[in-house]
GROMACS .gro file of C-alpha atoms in nm:
model
  484
    1MET     CA    1  -0.618  -3.880   1.898
    2ASP     CA    2  -0.597  -3.524   2.026
    3ARG     CA    3  -0.470  -3.637   2.366
    4TRP     CA    4  -0.225  -3.880   2.207
    5ALA     CA    5  -0.083  -3.602   1.983
    6PHE     CA    6  -0.067  -3.363   2.280
    7ASP     CA    7   0.129  -3.614   2.488
    8ARG     CA    8   0.384  -3.665   2.209
    9VAL     CA    9   0.440  -3.290   2.160
   10ALA     CA   10   0.446  -3.213   2.533
   11ALA     CA   11   0.702  -3.485   2.597
   12ALA     CA   12   0.929  -3.377   2.310
   13HIS     CA   13   1.273  -3.243   2.392
   14LEU     CA   14   1.377  -2.965   2.155
   15PRO     CA   15   1.706  -2.816   2.277
   16GLY     CA   16   1.694  -2.438   2.293
   17LEU     CA   17   1.328  -2.410   2.204
   18GLU     CA   18   1.226  -2.462   2.568
   19TYR     CA   19   1.327  -2.097   2.616
   20VAL     CA   20   1.224  -1.955   2.275
   21LEU     CA   21   0.874  -2.096   2.223
   22PRO     CA   22   0.723  -1.992   2.560
   23ARG     CA   23   0.845  -1.637   2.506
   24LEU     CA   24   0.710  -1.636   2.150
   25SER     CA   25   0.372  -1.756   2.277
   26ARG     CA   26   0.369  -1.494   2.552
   27SER     CA   27   0.454  -1.214   2.306
   28ALA     CA   28   0.135  -1.294   2.115
   29ASP     CA   29  -0.090  -1.232   2.418
   30HIS     CA   30  -0.362  -0.978   2.332
   31GLY     CA   31  -0.220  -0.956   1.978
   32VAL     CA   32   0.084  -0.756   2.090
   33LEU     CA   33   0.322  -0.939   1.854
   34TRP     CA   34   0.094  -0.889   1.555
   35PHE     CA   35   0.000  -0.528   1.616
   36THR     CA   36   0.366  -0.443   1.672
   37THR     CA   37   0.449  -0.610   1.341
   38ALA     CA   38   0.168  -0.416   1.176
   39GLY     CA   39   0.314  -0.093   1.310
   40VAL     CA   40   0.658  -0.178   1.172
   41LEU     CA   41   0.509  -0.258   0.830
   42GLY     CA   42   0.319   0.070   0.834
   43LEU     CA   43   0.631   0.270   0.916
   44THR     CA   44   0.809   0.140   0.605
   45GLY     CA   45   0.601   0.384   0.400
   46ARG     CA   46   0.539   0.127   0.124
   47PRO     CA   47   0.169   0.118   0.029
   48GLY     CA   48   0.169  -0.259  -0.025
   49LEU     CA   49   0.304  -0.324   0.324
   50ARG     CA   50   0.061  -0.075   0.479
   51ARG     CA   51  -0.226  -0.260   0.310
   52ALA     CA   52  -0.086  -0.591   0.437
   53ALA     CA   53  -0.069  -0.458   0.793
   54LEU     CA   54  -0.424  -0.324   0.776
   55ARG     CA   55  -0.568  -0.644   0.628
   56GLY     CA   56  -0.395  -0.854   0.893
   57ALA     CA   57  -0.529  -0.629   1.171
   58VAL     CA   58  -0.881  -0.646   1.026
   59GLY     CA   59  -0.852  -1.026   1.013
   60ILE     CA   60  -0.766  -1.032   1.385
   61ALA     CA   61  -1.058  -0.801   1.459
   62VAL     CA   62  -1.291  -1.057   1.299
   63ALA     CA   63  -1.128  -1.381   1.419
   64SER     CA   64  -1.065  -1.292   1.782
   65PRO     CA   65  -1.429  -1.223   1.880
   66ALA     CA   66  -1.544  -1.523   1.678
   67VAL     CA   67  -1.318  -1.748   1.886
   68ASN     CA   68  -1.320  -1.588   2.231
   69VAL     CA   69  -1.680  -1.467   2.246
   70ILE     CA   70  -1.859  -1.736   2.045
   71GLY     CA   71  -1.639  -2.044   2.001
   72LYS     CA   72  -1.506  -2.094   2.353
   73HIS     CA   73  -1.847  -2.046   2.516
   74ALA     CA   74  -2.017  -2.273   2.262
   75PHE     CA   75  -1.780  -2.569   2.314
   76ARG     CA   76  -1.650  -2.505   2.670
   77ARG     CA   77  -1.365  -2.755   2.637
   78LYS     CA   78  -1.126  -2.784   2.931
   79ARG     CA   79  -0.754  -2.718   2.910
   80PRO     CA   80  -0.520  -3.019   2.880
   81VAL     CA   81  -0.351  -3.184   3.177
   82VAL     CA   82   0.008  -3.055   3.188
   83ASP     CA   83   0.186  -3.327   3.386
   84LEU     CA   84   0.412  -3.409   3.090
   85VAL     CA   85   0.520  -3.048   3.028
   86PRO     CA   86   0.854  -2.951   3.191
   87PRO     CA   87   0.820  -2.657   3.435
   88ILE     CA   88   1.055  -2.441   3.228
   89ARG     CA   89   0.793  -2.419   2.955
   90ILE     CA   90   0.509  -2.305   3.186
   91ARG     CA   91   0.690  -2.049   3.402
   92TRP     CA   92   0.407  -1.810   3.317
   93LYS     CA   93   0.061  -1.884   3.446
   94LEU     CA   94  -0.144  -2.089   3.202
   95PRO     CA   95  -0.481  -1.944   3.092
   96THR     CA   96  -0.793  -2.050   3.280
   97SER     CA   97  -1.047  -1.985   3.001
   98HIS     CA   98  -1.193  -2.258   2.784
   99ALA     CA   99  -0.958  -2.422   2.534
  100PHE     CA  100  -1.145  -2.471   2.206
  101PRO     CA  101  -1.070  -2.305   1.968
  102SER     CA  102  -0.729  -2.147   2.033
  103GLY     CA  103  -0.752  -1.765   2.028
  104HIS     CA  104  -0.377  -1.721   1.989
  105SER     CA  105  -0.375  -1.950   1.686
  106ALA     CA  106  -0.674  -1.775   1.530
  107SER     CA  107  -0.510  -1.434   1.562
  108ALA     CA  108  -0.181  -1.567   1.428
  109ALA     CA  109  -0.344  -1.726   1.124
  110ALA     CA  110  -0.562  -1.421   1.057
  111PHE     CA  111  -0.267  -1.184   1.060
  112ALA     CA  112  -0.036  -1.409   0.858
  113THR     CA  113  -0.303  -1.480   0.596
  114GLY     CA  114  -0.392  -1.112   0.569
  115VAL     CA  115  -0.027  -1.020   0.517
  116ALA     CA  116   0.016  -1.297   0.258
  117LEU     CA  117  -0.273  -1.156   0.053
  118GLU     CA  118  -0.095  -0.821   0.006
  119ALA     CA  119   0.277  -0.846   0.081
  120PRO     CA  120   0.560  -1.004  -0.119
  121ALA     CA  121   0.693  -1.346  -0.018
  122ALA     CA  122   1.001  -1.192   0.144
  123VAL     CA  123   0.771  -1.034   0.405
  124ALA     CA  124   0.489  -1.289   0.415
  125ALA     CA  125   0.718  -1.590   0.477
  126PRO     CA  126   0.875  -1.466   0.806
  127VAL     CA  127   0.532  -1.361   0.934
  128ALA     CA  128   0.392  -1.704   0.847
  129ALA     CA  129   0.686  -1.871   1.024
  130ALA     CA  130   0.620  -1.664   1.337
  131ALA     CA  131   0.250  -1.756   1.324
  132ALA     CA  132   0.336  -2.125   1.291
  133GLY     CA  133   0.574  -2.092   1.587
  134VAL     CA  134   0.303  -1.937   1.803
  135ALA     CA  135   0.056  -2.211   1.708
  136PHE     CA  136   0.306  -2.489   1.787
  137ALA     CA  137   0.405  -2.317   2.112
  138ARG     CA  138   0.045  -2.331   2.236
  139VAL     CA  139   0.067  -2.711   2.236
  140TYR     CA  140   0.433  -2.729   2.337
  141THR     CA  141   0.373  -2.521   2.650
  142GLY     CA  142   0.064  -2.722   2.748
  143ALA     CA  143  -0.194  -2.448   2.686
  144HIS     CA  144  -0.394  -2.628   2.413
  145TYR     CA  145  -0.460  -2.960   2.249
  146PRO     CA  146  -0.357  -2.980   1.881
  147GLY     CA  147  -0.725  -2.984   1.783
  148ASP     CA  148  -0.776  -2.648   1.956
  149VAL     CA  149  -0.489  -2.502   1.756
  150LEU     CA  150  -0.603  -2.646   1.422
  151ALA     CA  151  -0.953  -2.509   1.473
  152GLY     CA  152  -0.812  -2.167   1.563
  153LEU     CA  153  -0.588  -2.167   1.256
  154GLY     CA  154  -0.882  -2.250   1.032
  155ILE     CA  155  -1.103  -1.977   1.177
  156GLY     CA  156  -0.827  -1.718   1.153
  157ALA     CA  157  -0.746  -1.803   0.791
  158LEU     CA  158  -1.115  -1.789   0.695
  159ALA     CA  159  -1.154  -1.451   0.865
  160ALA     CA  160  -0.863  -1.304   0.669
  161VAL     CA  161  -0.978  -1.452   0.339
  162GLY     CA  162  -1.328  -1.323   0.412
  163THR     CA  163  -1.200  -0.965   0.404
  164ARG     CA  164  -1.171  -1.012   0.026
  165LEU     CA  165  -1.550  -0.991   0.001
  166VAL     CA  166  -1.555  -0.624   0.100
  167TRP     CA  167  -1.195  -0.530   0.018
  168PRO     CA  168  -1.045  -0.721  -0.279
  169PRO     CA  169  -0.666  -0.760  -0.249
  170ARG     CA  170  -0.461  -0.551  -0.484
  171PRO     CA  171  -0.232  -0.734  -0.730
  172PRO     CA  172   0.139  -0.650  -0.702
  173ALA     CA  173   0.130  -0.453  -1.027
  174ALA     CA  174  -0.083  -0.400  -1.334
  175ARG     CA  175   0.042  -0.578  -1.644
  176VAL     CA  176   0.043  -0.542  -2.018
  177GLY     CA  177  -0.004  -0.826  -2.262
  178PRO     CA  178   0.296  -1.014  -2.407
  179GLY     CA  179   0.269  -0.823  -2.735
  180GLY     CA  180   0.293  -0.493  -2.553
  181VAL     CA  181   0.637  -0.544  -2.393
  182GLU     CA  182   0.963  -0.470  -2.574
  183ASP     CA  183   1.333  -0.425  -2.495
  184VAL     CA  184   1.514  -0.095  -2.545
  185ARG     CA  185   1.882  -0.006  -2.517
  186VAL     CA  186   1.972   0.213  -2.221
  187ASP     CA  187   2.294   0.368  -2.097
  188ALA     CA  188   2.400   0.262  -1.747
  189ASP     CA  189   2.493   0.620  -1.652
  190GLY     CA  190   2.168   0.764  -1.790
  191ARG     CA  191   2.310   0.929  -2.104
  192GLY     CA  192   2.015   1.035  -2.320
  193VAL     CA  193   1.779   1.066  -2.023
  194VAL     CA  194   1.617   1.406  -1.965
  195ALA     CA  195   1.439   1.416  -1.629
  196VAL     CA  196   1.188   1.693  -1.557
  197VAL     CA  197   1.131   1.747  -1.185
  198SER     CA  198   0.824   1.914  -1.035
  199ALA     CA  199   0.953   2.008  -0.690
  200ALA     CA  200   0.606   2.122  -0.576
  201SER     CA  201   0.453   1.774  -0.625
  202GLY     CA  202   0.357   1.607  -0.301
  203ALA     CA  203   0.487   1.893  -0.087
  204GLY     CA  204   0.312   1.976   0.238
  205PRO     CA  205   0.235   2.328   0.364
  206PRO     CA  206   0.517   2.569   0.275
  207GLY     CA  207   0.802   2.572   0.523
  208ILE     CA  208   0.675   2.265   0.709
  209LEU     CA  209   0.722   1.951   0.501
  210PRO     CA  210   0.953   1.918   0.198
  211GLY     CA  211   0.821   1.738  -0.108
  212PRO     CA  212   0.948   1.394  -0.209
  213ALA     CA  213   1.035   1.512  -0.561
  214ASP     CA  214   1.361   1.674  -0.444
  215ALA     CA  215   1.480   1.351  -0.282
  216ALA     CA  216   1.388   1.158  -0.598
  217ALA     CA  217   1.585   1.405  -0.812
  218ASP     CA  218   1.888   1.366  -0.585
  219LEU     CA  219   1.867   0.987  -0.627
  220LEU     CA  220   1.859   1.023  -1.007
  221GLU     CA  221   2.167   1.248  -0.998
  222ARG     CA  222   2.357   0.985  -0.797
  223GLU     CA  223   2.241   0.675  -0.988
  224LEU     CA  224   2.230   0.827  -1.339
  225PRO     CA  225   2.507   1.090  -1.337
  226ALA     CA  226   2.494   1.146  -1.714
  227ALA     CA  227   2.122   1.228  -1.714
  228GLU     CA  228   2.006   1.586  -1.764
  229ILE     CA  229   1.794   1.715  -1.473
  230VAL     CA  230   1.546   1.997  -1.541
  231ARG     CA  231   1.384   2.146  -1.231
  232LEU     CA  232   1.054   2.325  -1.287
  233GLY     CA  233   0.995   2.657  -1.116
  234ALA     CA  234   0.663   2.773  -0.979
  235ASP     CA  235   0.598   2.999  -1.281
  236ASP     CA  236   0.730   2.769  -1.555
  237ASP     CA  237   0.507   2.653  -1.841
  238VAL     CA  238   0.484   2.280  -1.772
  239ASP     CA  239   0.372   2.176  -2.122
  240LYS     CA  240   0.647   2.383  -2.286
  241ALA     CA  241   0.913   2.239  -2.054
  242PHE     CA  242   0.811   1.881  -2.128
  243GLY     CA  243   0.784   1.947  -2.499
  244GLU     CA  244   1.138   2.085  -2.513
  245ALA     CA  245   1.272   1.802  -2.297
  246ALA     CA  246   1.108   1.533  -2.511
  247ALA     CA  247   1.251   1.691  -2.829
  248ARG     CA  248   1.610   1.623  -2.717
  249ALA     CA  249   1.556   1.310  -2.505
  250GLU     CA  250   1.604   0.944  -2.585
  251VAL     CA  251   1.421   0.872  -2.261
  252LEU     CA  252   1.188   1.126  -2.099
  253ALA     CA  253   1.180   1.093  -1.720
  254VAL     CA  254   0.925   1.266  -1.500
  255VAL     CA  255   0.949   1.322  -1.125
  256GLY     CA  256   0.618   1.430  -0.979
  257GLY     CA  257   0.257   1.338  -0.910
  258ASP     CA  258  -0.020   1.223  -1.141
  259GLY     CA  259  -0.090   1.568  -1.289
  260THR     CA  260   0.276   1.612  -1.380
  261VAL     CA  261   0.294   1.258  -1.523
  262ASN     CA  262  -0.008   1.341  -1.740
  263ALA     CA  263   0.177   1.639  -1.890
  264ALA     CA  264   0.485   1.422  -1.949
  265ALA     CA  265   0.275   1.155  -2.120
  266ARG     CA  266   0.141   1.412  -2.370
  267ALA     CA  267   0.494   1.514  -2.463
  268ALA     CA  268   0.619   1.155  -2.482
  269LEU     CA  269   0.330   1.060  -2.711
  270ALA     CA  270   0.392   1.357  -2.939
  271ARG     CA  271   0.763   1.268  -2.977
  272ASP     CA  272   0.723   0.889  -2.949
  273VAL     CA  273   0.989   0.855  -2.679
  274PRO     CA  274   0.967   0.609  -2.386
  275LEU     CA  275   0.859   0.750  -2.051
  276LEU     CA  276   1.025   0.677  -1.717
  277VAL     CA  277   0.786   0.755  -1.429
  278VAL     CA  278   0.955   0.839  -1.096
  279PRO     CA  279   0.713   0.871  -0.800
  280GLY     CA  280   0.734   1.215  -0.643
  281GLY     CA  281   0.378   1.322  -0.561
  282THR     CA  282   0.117   1.259  -0.294
  283PHE     CA  283  -0.076   0.973  -0.453
  284ASP     CA  284   0.131   0.855  -0.754
  285HIS     CA  285  -0.158   0.637  -0.872
  286PHE     CA  286  -0.015   0.557  -1.214
  287ALA     CA  287   0.337   0.474  -1.093
  288ARG     CA  288   0.206   0.249  -0.815
  289ALA     CA  289  -0.042   0.078  -1.046
  290TYR     CA  290   0.254  -0.016  -1.264
  291GLY     CA  291   0.451  -0.153  -0.967
  292ILE     CA  292   0.686   0.144  -0.924
  293GLU     CA  293   0.641   0.250  -0.563
  294SER     CA  294   0.968   0.437  -0.505
  295PRO     CA  295   1.235   0.626  -0.701
  296ALA     CA  296   1.467   0.328  -0.653
  297ASP     CA  297   1.209   0.107  -0.827
  298ALA     CA  298   1.207   0.352  -1.119
  299VAL     CA  299   1.587   0.340  -1.154
  300ALA     CA  300   1.577  -0.041  -1.145
  301ALA     CA  301   1.308  -0.043  -1.416
  302TYR     CA  302   1.520   0.184  -1.636
  303ARG     CA  303   1.824  -0.041  -1.603
  304LYS     CA  304   1.623  -0.349  -1.700
  305GLY     CA  305   1.549  -0.178  -2.030
  306ARG     CA  306   1.195  -0.313  -2.074
  307VAL     CA  307   0.902  -0.093  -2.173
  308GLY     CA  308   0.536  -0.178  -2.184
  309ARG     CA  309   0.285  -0.022  -2.423
  310VAL     CA  310  -0.007   0.108  -2.214
  311ASP     CA  311  -0.346   0.254  -2.305
  312VAL     CA  312  -0.410   0.627  -2.280
  313GLY     CA  313  -0.760   0.760  -2.214
  314SER     CA  314  -0.888   1.037  -2.438
  315VAL     CA  315  -1.147   1.314  -2.388
  316ARG     CA  316  -1.234   1.492  -2.715
  317GLY     CA  317  -1.427   1.815  -2.746
  318PRO     CA  318  -1.509   2.020  -3.055
  319GLU     CA  319  -1.178   2.208  -3.036
  320GLU     CA  320  -0.938   2.004  -2.823
  321GLU     CA  321  -0.835   1.661  -2.698
  322GLN     CA  322  -0.723   1.595  -2.343
  323LEU     CA  323  -0.562   1.276  -2.213
  324PHE     CA  324  -0.576   1.080  -1.889
  325LEU     CA  325  -0.373   0.786  -1.762
  326ASN     CA  326  -0.581   0.705  -1.456
  327THR     CA  327  -0.927   0.858  -1.431
  328ALA     CA  328  -1.154   1.130  -1.558
  329SER     CA  329  -1.439   1.232  -1.329
  330PHE     CA  330  -1.725   1.479  -1.324
  331GLY     CA  331  -2.004   1.580  -1.091
  332ALA     CA  332  -1.921   1.598  -0.721
  333TYR     CA  333  -1.563   1.482  -0.773
  334THR     CA  334  -1.461   1.805  -0.946
  335GLU     CA  335  -1.597   2.003  -0.650
  336ILE     CA  336  -1.386   1.785  -0.418
  337VAL     CA  337  -1.073   1.868  -0.621
  338ASP     CA  338  -1.153   2.241  -0.618
  339ARG     CA  339  -1.205   2.245  -0.242
  340ARG     CA  340  -0.893   2.037  -0.181
  341GLU     CA  341  -0.676   2.280  -0.379
  342ARG     CA  342  -0.809   2.574  -0.173
  343LEU     CA  343  -0.737   2.396   0.157
  344GLU     CA  344  -0.415   2.206   0.088
  345ARG     CA  345  -0.173   2.497   0.139
  346ARG     CA  346  -0.299   2.530   0.497
  347LEU     CA  347  -0.371   2.164   0.579
  348GLY     CA  348  -0.164   1.953   0.342
  349LYS     CA  349  -0.313   1.733   0.069
  350TRP     CA  350  -0.436   1.435   0.272
  351PRO     CA  351  -0.623   1.635   0.544
  352ALA     CA  352  -0.750   1.875   0.279
  353LEU     CA  353  -0.888   1.586   0.072
  354ALA     CA  354  -1.077   1.442   0.370
  355VAL     CA  355  -1.229   1.779   0.466
  356ALA     CA  356  -1.318   1.857   0.104
  357ALA     CA  357  -1.487   1.520   0.054
  358VAL     CA  358  -1.711   1.558   0.359
  359ARG     CA  359  -1.809   1.918   0.279
  360THR     CA  360  -1.879   1.848  -0.088
  361LEU     CA  361  -2.075   1.529  -0.037
  362ARG     CA  362  -2.301   1.706   0.212
  363HIS     CA  363  -2.394   1.997  -0.015
  364SER     CA  364  -2.336   1.899  -0.381
  365GLN     CA  365  -2.616   1.895  -0.642
  366PRO     CA  366  -2.648   1.664  -0.947
  367VAL     CA  367  -2.541   1.772  -1.297
  368GLU     CA  368  -2.790   1.737  -1.583
  369LEU     CA  369  -2.629   1.556  -1.879
  370ASP     CA  370  -2.710   1.356  -2.189
  371VAL     CA  371  -2.523   1.026  -2.143
  372ASP     CA  372  -2.502   0.832  -2.471
  373GLY     CA  373  -2.824   1.003  -2.579
  374HIS     CA  374  -3.019   0.953  -2.254
  375ARG     CA  375  -3.094   1.241  -2.017
  376ARG     CA  376  -2.953   1.179  -1.668
  377ARG     CA  377  -2.914   1.374  -1.345
  378VAL     CA  378  -2.558   1.271  -1.256
  379TRP     CA  379  -2.451   1.315  -0.897
  380LEU     CA  380  -2.107   1.156  -0.931
  381ALA     CA  381  -1.929   0.982  -1.219
  382PHE     CA  382  -1.594   0.813  -1.270
  383VAL     CA  383  -1.435   0.699  -1.598
  384GLY     CA  384  -1.127   0.481  -1.559
  385ASN     CA  385  -0.854   0.416  -1.814
  386CYS     CA  386  -0.880   0.033  -1.816
  387VAL     CA  387  -1.084  -0.177  -1.574
  388TYR     CA  388  -1.041  -0.102  -1.205
  389GLY     CA  389  -1.068  -0.364  -0.934
  390SER     CA  390  -1.285  -0.233  -0.649
  391PRO     CA  391  -1.631  -0.075  -0.631
  392GLY     CA  392  -1.530   0.267  -0.501
  393ALA     CA  393  -1.569   0.619  -0.636
  394ALA     CA  394  -1.199   0.639  -0.726
  395PRO     CA  395  -1.034   0.297  -0.685
  396SER     CA  396  -0.659   0.288  -0.723
  397TRP     CA  397  -0.555  -0.042  -0.883
  398ARG     CA  398  -0.592  -0.227  -1.212
  399ARG     CA  399  -0.491  -0.571  -1.333
  400ARG     CA  400  -0.418  -0.458  -1.689
  401LEU     CA  401  -0.308  -0.130  -1.845
  402ASP     CA  402  -0.384  -0.231  -2.204
  403ASP     CA  403  -0.730  -0.389  -2.207
  404GLY     CA  404  -0.879  -0.131  -2.447
  405LEU     CA  405  -1.173  -0.054  -2.214
  406LEU     CA  406  -1.314   0.236  -2.017
  407ASP     CA  407  -1.448   0.158  -1.669
  408VAL     CA  408  -1.758   0.376  -1.619
  409ARG     CA  409  -1.921   0.416  -1.277
  410MET     CA  410  -2.204   0.659  -1.228
  411VAL     CA  411  -2.457   0.764  -0.966
  412ALA     CA  412  -2.752   0.907  -1.159
  413THR     CA  413  -3.081   0.960  -0.980
  414GLY     CA  414  -3.382   1.185  -1.021
  415ARG     CA  415  -3.444   1.208  -0.648
  416ARG     CA  416  -3.239   1.352  -0.367
  417VAL     CA  417  -2.945   1.136  -0.263
  418PRO     CA  418  -2.938   1.068   0.116
  419ARG     CA  419  -2.637   1.276   0.224
  420ALA     CA  420  -2.524   1.068   0.520
  421ARG     CA  421  -2.548   0.753   0.310
  422ALA     CA  422  -2.359   0.919   0.026
  423VAL     CA  423  -2.075   1.032   0.250
  424ALA     CA  424  -2.049   0.686   0.408
  425ALA     CA  425  -2.054   0.509   0.069
  426VAL     CA  426  -1.782   0.728  -0.085
  427LEU     CA  427  -1.552   0.732   0.218
  428ALA     CA  428  -1.597   0.353   0.259
  429GLY     CA  429  -1.517   0.307  -0.110
  430HIS     CA  430  -1.837   0.113  -0.187
  431LEU     CA  431  -2.055   0.308  -0.431
  432PRO     CA  432  -2.305   0.021  -0.492
  433LEU     CA  433  -2.456   0.116  -0.155
  434MET     CA  434  -2.598   0.429  -0.316
  435PRO     CA  435  -2.932   0.448  -0.506
  436GLY     CA  436  -2.899   0.506  -0.879
  437TYR     CA  437  -2.555   0.343  -0.906
  438ARG     CA  438  -2.460   0.190  -1.242
  439ALA     CA  439  -2.132   0.047  -1.367
  440TRP     CA  440  -2.034  -0.075  -1.711
  441ARG     CA  441  -1.735  -0.117  -1.941
  442ALA     CA  442  -1.717   0.027  -2.289
  443GLY     CA  443  -1.483   0.144  -2.561
  444GLY     CA  444  -1.633   0.493  -2.559
  445LEU     CA  445  -1.877   0.732  -2.393
  446GLU     CA  446  -2.052   1.046  -2.521
  447LEU     CA  447  -2.171   1.332  -2.299
  448TRP     CA  448  -2.348   1.662  -2.364
  449SER     CA  449  -2.427   1.928  -2.108
  450PRO     CA  450  -2.736   2.149  -2.161
  451ALA     CA  451  -2.564   2.408  -1.940
  452GLY     CA  452  -2.299   2.455  -2.210
  453GLY     CA  453  -1.987   2.318  -2.040
  454LEU     CA  454  -1.871   2.010  -1.854
  455ARG     CA  455  -1.620   2.036  -1.571
  456LEU     CA  456  -1.379   1.743  -1.570
  457ALA     CA  457  -1.110   1.628  -1.330
  458ARG     CA  458  -0.844   1.436  -1.522
  459ASP     CA  459  -0.575   1.271  -1.310
  460GLY     CA  460  -0.660   1.525  -1.040
  461GLU     CA  461  -0.643   1.834  -1.267
  462VAL     CA  462  -0.970   2.023  -1.325
  463SER     CA  463  -1.074   2.185  -1.657
  464THR     CA  464  -1.392   2.272  -1.849
  465MET     CA  465  -1.489   2.140  -2.193
  466ALA     CA  466  -1.771   2.281  -2.404
  467GLY     CA  467  -2.002   2.106  -2.650
  468THR     CA  468  -2.026   1.732  -2.699
  469VAL     CA  469  -1.756   1.544  -2.512
  470ARG     CA  470  -1.645   1.198  -2.629
  471PHE     CA  471  -1.439   0.958  -2.419
  472GLY     CA  472  -1.222   0.704  -2.599
  473LYS     CA  473  -0.888   0.521  -2.592
  474HIS     CA  474  -0.548   0.528  -2.762
  475ALA     CA  475  -0.472   0.158  -2.734
  476ARG     CA  476  -0.113   0.068  -2.641
  477ALA     CA  477   0.002   0.414  -2.743
  478LEU     CA  478   0.247   0.508  -2.465
  479ALA     CA  479   0.577   0.328  -2.397
  480VAL     CA  480   0.656   0.326  -2.023
  481PHE     CA  481   0.948   0.157  -1.845
  482CYS     CA  482   0.812  -0.132  -1.639
  483PRO     CA  483   0.971  -0.308  -1.340
  484GLY     CA  484   0.966  -0.660  -1.482
   0.00000   0.00000   0.00000
């Protein structure tokens, strides 16, 4: 049946494709087509497309050795006879290695499947079409039997899907339940919008790289000309600025990173006004979790006029309450934030974060705490606002933003944590590799520090709280413009 199918495809006359398909097949040699595509996706700057490119490349890294090192030598099938193939299709020298399974087809399927797991259909469909073209070209040019190609496609797809076991794909955006979405009236020109811009958010070392917040503010001025733009200075009181803006706003917009968004959320909650989050920082975890990956996405969400009611995490002490939209962490994580802030003016945030993580994880000591009434030596702990989707120290995506739960992950051990193992586990984003790891979901959490104070990092901002500290939730308390 394989030979019969090969003869039919090889003898087919497809005007124009005699020139296109051989070149397409040749471009996929050594994965050049796919790695070039991955580079283009990475250069777009969109996190979803960067993840798609990386997952596709990892799929190739698994599928290619499986086919070329194991499969071909295990089956040792000869190449087909090419008498029926016109010379124009085989102007390049045909491969002399074994035929089964097809390595080109495996790489094509691995990359296309990896991209499909992360990217939107508008990107995944052309990549899948190119992969199908490469697979068909391997038969059309006489390099493989159809069975070789089908086997390669199956292996490649399995390799890409298998990456989900260690790296779950991120959903396009976190959602809120049907009862948490409502329509609001908005002005097309932005009348009633007060946008507070933190120009320092996401900026690199002074004088080297400008921050993205300025570009986002310029976009708001063009798209929403009636909106009021308030630019924060380096010495301005952030909480006071947001409080005054929320008092006169029908919609409070914030341009900045997660720490700035946290301050805006406090003001929006106090005045009960909807919040428009415009990405303008380094990480923008909350905006991206909600599906807003660029300032243009934020403007589109505003014009749709739909807001979702999301949960807000709460940390209560004897004298104060602090809020968090993403995470609150203690233990080694607060040391990482402190070190990063000292280094980032010289290195920039991303390099500073990497250096701080390695230094801290090598030298940090556990914190002694009472956790829900039980004494623990906590080396690292993470409390997420809603359930997060991957087993890392600080995962970045959620499926829901209104599930009413706290996601608690903790490394608590009475013995010394192996430093090399700890560094590898945190940087690889897989905390279950560490001894003493526990994870659970709850509506609340109570902590007490015998030392008299607990250092917390909330949405990347570090502070100290004294006495008994209680974590909880304000369910569906904050109205935020959503993209759909």
